Short mmCIF file of C-alpha atoms and ligand atoms in Angstrom, two decimals:
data_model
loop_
_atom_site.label_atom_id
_atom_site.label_comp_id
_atom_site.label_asym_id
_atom_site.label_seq_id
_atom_site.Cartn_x
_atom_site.Cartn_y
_atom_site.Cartn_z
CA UNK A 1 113.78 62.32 113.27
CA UNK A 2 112.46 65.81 113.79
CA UNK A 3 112.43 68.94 111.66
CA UNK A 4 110.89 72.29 112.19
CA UNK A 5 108.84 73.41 109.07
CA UNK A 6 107.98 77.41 109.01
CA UNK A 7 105.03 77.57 106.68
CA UNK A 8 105.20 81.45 106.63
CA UNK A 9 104.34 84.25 108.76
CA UNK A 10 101.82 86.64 108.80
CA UNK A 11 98.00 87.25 107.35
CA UNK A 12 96.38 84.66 105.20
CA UNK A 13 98.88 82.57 105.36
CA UNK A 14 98.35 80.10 107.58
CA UNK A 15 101.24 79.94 110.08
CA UNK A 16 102.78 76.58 110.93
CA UNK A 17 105.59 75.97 113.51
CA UNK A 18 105.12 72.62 114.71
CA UNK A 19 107.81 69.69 115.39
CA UNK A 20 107.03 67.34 111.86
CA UNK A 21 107.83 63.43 112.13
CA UNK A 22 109.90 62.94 109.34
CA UNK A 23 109.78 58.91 108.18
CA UNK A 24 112.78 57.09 108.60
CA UNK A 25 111.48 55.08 105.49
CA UNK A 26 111.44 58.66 103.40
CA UNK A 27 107.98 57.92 102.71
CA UNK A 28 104.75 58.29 103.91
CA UNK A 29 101.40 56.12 102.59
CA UNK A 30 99.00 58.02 104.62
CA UNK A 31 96.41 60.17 102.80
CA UNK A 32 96.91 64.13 102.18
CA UNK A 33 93.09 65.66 103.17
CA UNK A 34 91.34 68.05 101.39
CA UNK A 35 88.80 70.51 102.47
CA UNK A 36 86.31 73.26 101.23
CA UNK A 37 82.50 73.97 102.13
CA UNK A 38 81.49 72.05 98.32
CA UNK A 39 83.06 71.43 94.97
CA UNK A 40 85.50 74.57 95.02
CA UNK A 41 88.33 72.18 96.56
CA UNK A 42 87.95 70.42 93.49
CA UNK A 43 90.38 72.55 91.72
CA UNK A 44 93.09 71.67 94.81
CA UNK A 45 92.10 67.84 94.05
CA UNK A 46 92.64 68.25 90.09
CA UNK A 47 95.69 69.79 90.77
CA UNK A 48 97.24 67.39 93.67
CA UNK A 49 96.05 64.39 91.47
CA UNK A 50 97.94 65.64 88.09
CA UNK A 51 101.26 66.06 90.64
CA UNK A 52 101.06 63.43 92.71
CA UNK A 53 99.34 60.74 91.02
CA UNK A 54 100.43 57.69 93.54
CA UNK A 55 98.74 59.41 96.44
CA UNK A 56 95.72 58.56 98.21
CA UNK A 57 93.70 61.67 98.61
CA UNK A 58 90.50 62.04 101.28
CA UNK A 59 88.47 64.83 100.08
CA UNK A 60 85.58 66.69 102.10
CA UNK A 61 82.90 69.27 100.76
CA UNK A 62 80.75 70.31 103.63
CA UNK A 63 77.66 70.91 100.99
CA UNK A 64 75.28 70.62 103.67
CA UNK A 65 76.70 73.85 105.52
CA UNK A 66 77.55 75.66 102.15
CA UNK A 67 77.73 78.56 101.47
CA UNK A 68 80.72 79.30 103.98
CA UNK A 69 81.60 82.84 102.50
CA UNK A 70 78.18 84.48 103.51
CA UNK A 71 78.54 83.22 107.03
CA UNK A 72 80.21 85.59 110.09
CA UNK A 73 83.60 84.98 111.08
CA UNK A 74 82.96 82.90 114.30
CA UNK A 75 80.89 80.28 112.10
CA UNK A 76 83.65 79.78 109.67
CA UNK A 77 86.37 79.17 112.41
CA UNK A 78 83.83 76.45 113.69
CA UNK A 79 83.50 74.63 110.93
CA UNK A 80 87.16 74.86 109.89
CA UNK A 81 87.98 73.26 112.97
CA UNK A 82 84.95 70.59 112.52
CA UNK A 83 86.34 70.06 108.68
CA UNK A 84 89.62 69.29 110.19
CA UNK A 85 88.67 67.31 113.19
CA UNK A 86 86.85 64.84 110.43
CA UNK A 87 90.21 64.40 107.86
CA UNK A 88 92.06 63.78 111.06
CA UNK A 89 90.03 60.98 111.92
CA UNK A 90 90.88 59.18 108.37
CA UNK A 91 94.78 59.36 109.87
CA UNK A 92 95.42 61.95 106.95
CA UNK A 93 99.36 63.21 106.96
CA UNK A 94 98.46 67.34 106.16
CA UNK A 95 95.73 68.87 105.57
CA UNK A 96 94.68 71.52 102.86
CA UNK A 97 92.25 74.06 103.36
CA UNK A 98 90.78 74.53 99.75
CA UNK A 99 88.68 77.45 100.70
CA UNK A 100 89.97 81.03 100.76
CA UNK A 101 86.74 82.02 102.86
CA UNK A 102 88.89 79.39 105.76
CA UNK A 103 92.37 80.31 104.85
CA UNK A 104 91.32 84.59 104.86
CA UNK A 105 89.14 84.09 108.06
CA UNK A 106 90.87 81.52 110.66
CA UNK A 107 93.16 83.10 112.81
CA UNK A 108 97.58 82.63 111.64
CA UNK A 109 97.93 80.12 114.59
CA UNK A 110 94.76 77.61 113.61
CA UNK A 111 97.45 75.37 112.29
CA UNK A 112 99.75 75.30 115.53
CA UNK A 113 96.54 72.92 117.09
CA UNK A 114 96.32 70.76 113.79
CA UNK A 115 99.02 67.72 114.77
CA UNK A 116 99.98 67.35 110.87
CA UNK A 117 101.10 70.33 108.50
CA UNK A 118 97.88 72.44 107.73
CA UNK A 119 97.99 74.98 105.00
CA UNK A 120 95.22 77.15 103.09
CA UNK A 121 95.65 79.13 99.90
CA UNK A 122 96.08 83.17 100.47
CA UNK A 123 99.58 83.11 100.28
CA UNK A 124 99.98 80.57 97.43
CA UNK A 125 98.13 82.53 95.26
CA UNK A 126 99.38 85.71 96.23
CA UNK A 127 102.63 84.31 95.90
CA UNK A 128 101.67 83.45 91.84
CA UNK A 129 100.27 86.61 91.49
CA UNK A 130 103.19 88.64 91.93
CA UNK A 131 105.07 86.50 90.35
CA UNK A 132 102.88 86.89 87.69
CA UNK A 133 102.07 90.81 87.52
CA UNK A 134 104.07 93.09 84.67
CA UNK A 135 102.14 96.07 86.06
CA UNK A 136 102.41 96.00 89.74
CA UNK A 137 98.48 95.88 89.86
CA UNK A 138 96.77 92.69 90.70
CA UNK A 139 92.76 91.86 91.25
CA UNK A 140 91.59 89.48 93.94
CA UNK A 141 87.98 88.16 93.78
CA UNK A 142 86.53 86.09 96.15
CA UNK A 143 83.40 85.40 98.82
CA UNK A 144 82.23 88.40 100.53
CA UNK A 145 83.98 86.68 103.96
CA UNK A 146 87.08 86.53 102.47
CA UNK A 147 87.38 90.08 100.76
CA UNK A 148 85.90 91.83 104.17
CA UNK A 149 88.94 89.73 105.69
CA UNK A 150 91.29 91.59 104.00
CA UNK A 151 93.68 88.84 103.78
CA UNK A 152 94.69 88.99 100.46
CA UNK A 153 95.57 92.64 100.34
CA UNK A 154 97.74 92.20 103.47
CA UNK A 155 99.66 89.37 102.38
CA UNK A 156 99.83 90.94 98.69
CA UNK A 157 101.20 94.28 100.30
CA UNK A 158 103.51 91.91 103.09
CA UNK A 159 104.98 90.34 99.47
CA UNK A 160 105.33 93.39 97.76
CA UNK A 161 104.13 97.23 99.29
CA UNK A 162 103.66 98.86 96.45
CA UNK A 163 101.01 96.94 94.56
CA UNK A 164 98.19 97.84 93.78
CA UNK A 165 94.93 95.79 94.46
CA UNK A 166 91.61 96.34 93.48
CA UNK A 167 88.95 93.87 95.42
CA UNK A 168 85.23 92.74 94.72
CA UNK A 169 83.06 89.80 96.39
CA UNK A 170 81.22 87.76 93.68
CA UNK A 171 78.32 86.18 96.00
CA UNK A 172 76.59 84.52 93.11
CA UNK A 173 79.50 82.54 91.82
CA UNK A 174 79.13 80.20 94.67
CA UNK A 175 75.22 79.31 93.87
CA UNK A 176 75.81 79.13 90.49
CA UNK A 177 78.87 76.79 90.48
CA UNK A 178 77.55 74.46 92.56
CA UNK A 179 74.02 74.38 90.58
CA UNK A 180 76.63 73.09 87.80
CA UNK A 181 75.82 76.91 85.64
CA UNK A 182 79.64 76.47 84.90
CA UNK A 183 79.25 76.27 81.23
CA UNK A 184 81.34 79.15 79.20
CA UNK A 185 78.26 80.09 77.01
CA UNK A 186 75.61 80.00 80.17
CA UNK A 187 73.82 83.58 79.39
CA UNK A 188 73.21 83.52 82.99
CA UNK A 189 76.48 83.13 84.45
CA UNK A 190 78.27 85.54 81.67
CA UNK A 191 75.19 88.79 82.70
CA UNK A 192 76.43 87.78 86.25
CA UNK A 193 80.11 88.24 85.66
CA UNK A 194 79.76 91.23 83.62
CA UNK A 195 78.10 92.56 86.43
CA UNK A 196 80.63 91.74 88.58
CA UNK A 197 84.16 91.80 86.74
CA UNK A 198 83.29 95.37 85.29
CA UNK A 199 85.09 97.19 87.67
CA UNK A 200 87.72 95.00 87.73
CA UNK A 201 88.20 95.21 83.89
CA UNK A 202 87.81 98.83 83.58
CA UNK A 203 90.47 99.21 87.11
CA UNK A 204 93.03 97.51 84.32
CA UNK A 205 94.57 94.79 86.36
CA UNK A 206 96.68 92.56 84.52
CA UNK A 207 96.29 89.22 86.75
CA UNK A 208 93.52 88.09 88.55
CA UNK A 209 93.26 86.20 91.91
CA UNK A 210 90.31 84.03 91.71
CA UNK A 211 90.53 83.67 95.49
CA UNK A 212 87.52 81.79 95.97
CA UNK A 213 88.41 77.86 95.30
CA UNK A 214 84.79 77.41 93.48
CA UNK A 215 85.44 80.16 90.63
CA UNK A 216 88.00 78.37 88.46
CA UNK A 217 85.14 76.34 87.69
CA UNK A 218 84.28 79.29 86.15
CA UNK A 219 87.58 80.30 84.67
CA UNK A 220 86.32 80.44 80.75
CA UNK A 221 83.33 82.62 81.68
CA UNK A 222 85.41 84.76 83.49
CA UNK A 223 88.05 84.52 81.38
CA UNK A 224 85.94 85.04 78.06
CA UNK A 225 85.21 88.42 79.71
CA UNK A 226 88.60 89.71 81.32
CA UNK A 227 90.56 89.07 78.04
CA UNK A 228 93.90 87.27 77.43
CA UNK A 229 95.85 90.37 78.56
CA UNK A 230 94.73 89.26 82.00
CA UNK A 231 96.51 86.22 83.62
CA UNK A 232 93.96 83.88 86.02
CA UNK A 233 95.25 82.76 89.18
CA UNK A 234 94.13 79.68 90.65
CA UNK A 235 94.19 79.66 94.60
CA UNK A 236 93.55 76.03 95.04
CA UNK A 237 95.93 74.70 92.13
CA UNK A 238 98.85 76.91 94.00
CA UNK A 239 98.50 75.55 96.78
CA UNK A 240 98.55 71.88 95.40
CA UNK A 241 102.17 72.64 94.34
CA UNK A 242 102.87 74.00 97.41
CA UNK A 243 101.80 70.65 98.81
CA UNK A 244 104.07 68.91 96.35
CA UNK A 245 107.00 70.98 97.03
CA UNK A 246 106.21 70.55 100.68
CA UNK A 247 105.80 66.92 101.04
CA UNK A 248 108.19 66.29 98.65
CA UNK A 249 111.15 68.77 100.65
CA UNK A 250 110.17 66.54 103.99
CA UNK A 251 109.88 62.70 102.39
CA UNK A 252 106.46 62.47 102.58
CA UNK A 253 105.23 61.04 99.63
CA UNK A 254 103.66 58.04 99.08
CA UNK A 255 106.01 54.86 97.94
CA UNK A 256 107.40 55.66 94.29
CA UNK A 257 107.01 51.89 94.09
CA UNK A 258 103.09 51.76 94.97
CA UNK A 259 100.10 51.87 92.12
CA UNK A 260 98.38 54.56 91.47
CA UNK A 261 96.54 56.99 94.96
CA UNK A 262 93.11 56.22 95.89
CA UNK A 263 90.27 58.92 96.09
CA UNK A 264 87.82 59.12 98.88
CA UNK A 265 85.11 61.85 98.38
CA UNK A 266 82.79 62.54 101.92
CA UNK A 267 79.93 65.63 101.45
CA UNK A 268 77.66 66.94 103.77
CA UNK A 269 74.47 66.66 101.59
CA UNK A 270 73.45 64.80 98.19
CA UNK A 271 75.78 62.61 97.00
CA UNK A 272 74.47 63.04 93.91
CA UNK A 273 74.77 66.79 92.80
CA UNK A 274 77.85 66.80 93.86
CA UNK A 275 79.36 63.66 91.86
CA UNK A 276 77.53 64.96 88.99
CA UNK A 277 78.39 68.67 88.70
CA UNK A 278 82.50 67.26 90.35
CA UNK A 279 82.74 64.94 86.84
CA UNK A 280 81.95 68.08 84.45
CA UNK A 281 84.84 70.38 86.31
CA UNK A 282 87.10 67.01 86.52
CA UNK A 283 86.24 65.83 83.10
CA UNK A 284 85.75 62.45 83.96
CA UNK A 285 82.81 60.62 85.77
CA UNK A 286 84.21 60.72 89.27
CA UNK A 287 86.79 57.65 90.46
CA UNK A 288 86.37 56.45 93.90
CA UNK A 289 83.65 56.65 96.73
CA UNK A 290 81.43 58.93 97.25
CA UNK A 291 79.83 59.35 100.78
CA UNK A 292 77.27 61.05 102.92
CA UNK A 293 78.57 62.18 106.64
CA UNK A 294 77.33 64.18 109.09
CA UNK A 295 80.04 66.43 110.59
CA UNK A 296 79.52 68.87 113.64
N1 DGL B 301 85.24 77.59 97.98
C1 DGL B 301 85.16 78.48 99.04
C2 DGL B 301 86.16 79.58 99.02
O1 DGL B 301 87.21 79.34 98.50
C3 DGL B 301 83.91 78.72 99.79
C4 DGL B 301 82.76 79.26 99.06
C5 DGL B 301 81.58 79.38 99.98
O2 DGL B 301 81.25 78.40 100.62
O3 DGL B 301 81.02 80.47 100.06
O4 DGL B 301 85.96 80.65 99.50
#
């Protein structure tokens, strides 16, 4: 059987028109894959594994290559495709790219080349965000890639024209999440996100995009600072209901009748940094494989 699926249209949001297999079983045991340049696809993980606990999930960080959101446009439209190319191999049944520096910088038709459903996170969070908003005027900050994109404006103004959205690029969070500075009273991390919330306090937004998949892992410091007037948005997590919702819409879950998902984890580069700093965001010691691939 055969069903069109419309992911969306426009900027950001990464547009899918492609003929879907549907199963005639109404399920689907092959893996969902996950994908960001290190541990900020974590948060999509975290998410997808709290909703969908009997799926198996393949997860790549491409720490080797990292960071992605200092890197020109061309570079990060390579490795997207690389990134994809490599959870395709492991027969995965949709792909998420948990990276807003992919999902602002690949063009709206990367998907239509990907042969499962492909989706990144723009338009999931922006999607939260105005359904969030009391004020009409929403914050996005994310890798300097992804704010000189523009992507989340556009799709914030394509959801609603009349908002009002203040922007900044937080470089640093990248470095410091993945050398594991994620702890809420790390003097280092809050003098960093002084520096660069500031403007974004003082501007008086009431929600915040954290469009950069890695800074949840930094939500208390940066929430410690914004205040509990301000409502976080998390760009990976919306997207792993999205994937729920999606998957769930076109019978492609797993078996209800199988055990519990399986985790694969493939990085780049040490094993080890990442399955150490991945079990303080996850709060548990990591479950499943961890391995070393070269990609590219
Ligand atoms: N986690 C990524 C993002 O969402 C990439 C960060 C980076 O590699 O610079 O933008």
């Amino acid at each position: 059987m055969e069903q069109t699926a419309l992911f969306g249209k426009g900027w950001g949001l990464l547009r899918i028109e492609q003929k879907i297999n549907v199963s005639p079983l109404d399920f689907d045991n092959r893996p969902i894959g996950v994908f960001d340049s290190g541990l900020g696809g974590l948060t999509a993980f975290k998410e997808l594994r709290r909703l969908l606990p009997r799926e198996d999930i393949v997860y790549f960080g491409d720490t080797g290559r990292l960071p992605y959101g200092t890197k020109s446009r061309e570079t990060i439209i390579r490795y997207a495709g690389q990134d994809v190319e490599f959870l395709l191999r492991h027969q995965v049944k949709m792909v998420i790219a948990a990276c807003g520096t992919v999902s602002a910088n690949v063009p709206v038709d990367f998907g239509d080349s990907v042969p499962v459903p492909f989706t990144g996170v723009v338009a999931h969070a922006c999607a939260a965000a105005c359904a969030a908003t009391r004020k009409g005027h929403i914050g996005v900050i994310a890798t300097p890639a992804t704010i000189r994109s523009g992507a989340y404006e556009k799709q914030l103004h394509a959801f609603a024209p009349s908002l009002q959205v203040t922007s900044a690029h937080c470089s640093l969070f990248v470095p410091l999440v993945e050398s594991g500075f994620i702890q809420r009273d790390n003097p280092i991390t809050c003098m960093v996100a002084e520096q660069y919330l500031s403007p974004l306090r003082d501007s008086g937004v009431d929600v915040l995009i954290l469009g950069c998949t890695h800074y949840p892992l930094l939500a208390e410091v940066i929430g410690d600072y914004m205040g509990d007037s301000v409502t976080l948005i998390d760009s990976g997590r919306a997207a792993a209901g999205y994937a729920r919702d999606f998957l769930t819409q076109r019978h492609m879950l797993a078996d209800p009748g199988r055990g519990a998902g399986t985790n694969r984890f493939y990085v780049s580069d040490s094993i080890e940094g990442f399955s150490e700093i991945a079990g303080i965001f996850l709060g548990e010691t990591i479950r499943g494989e961890v391995s070393r691939v070269a990609v590219g």
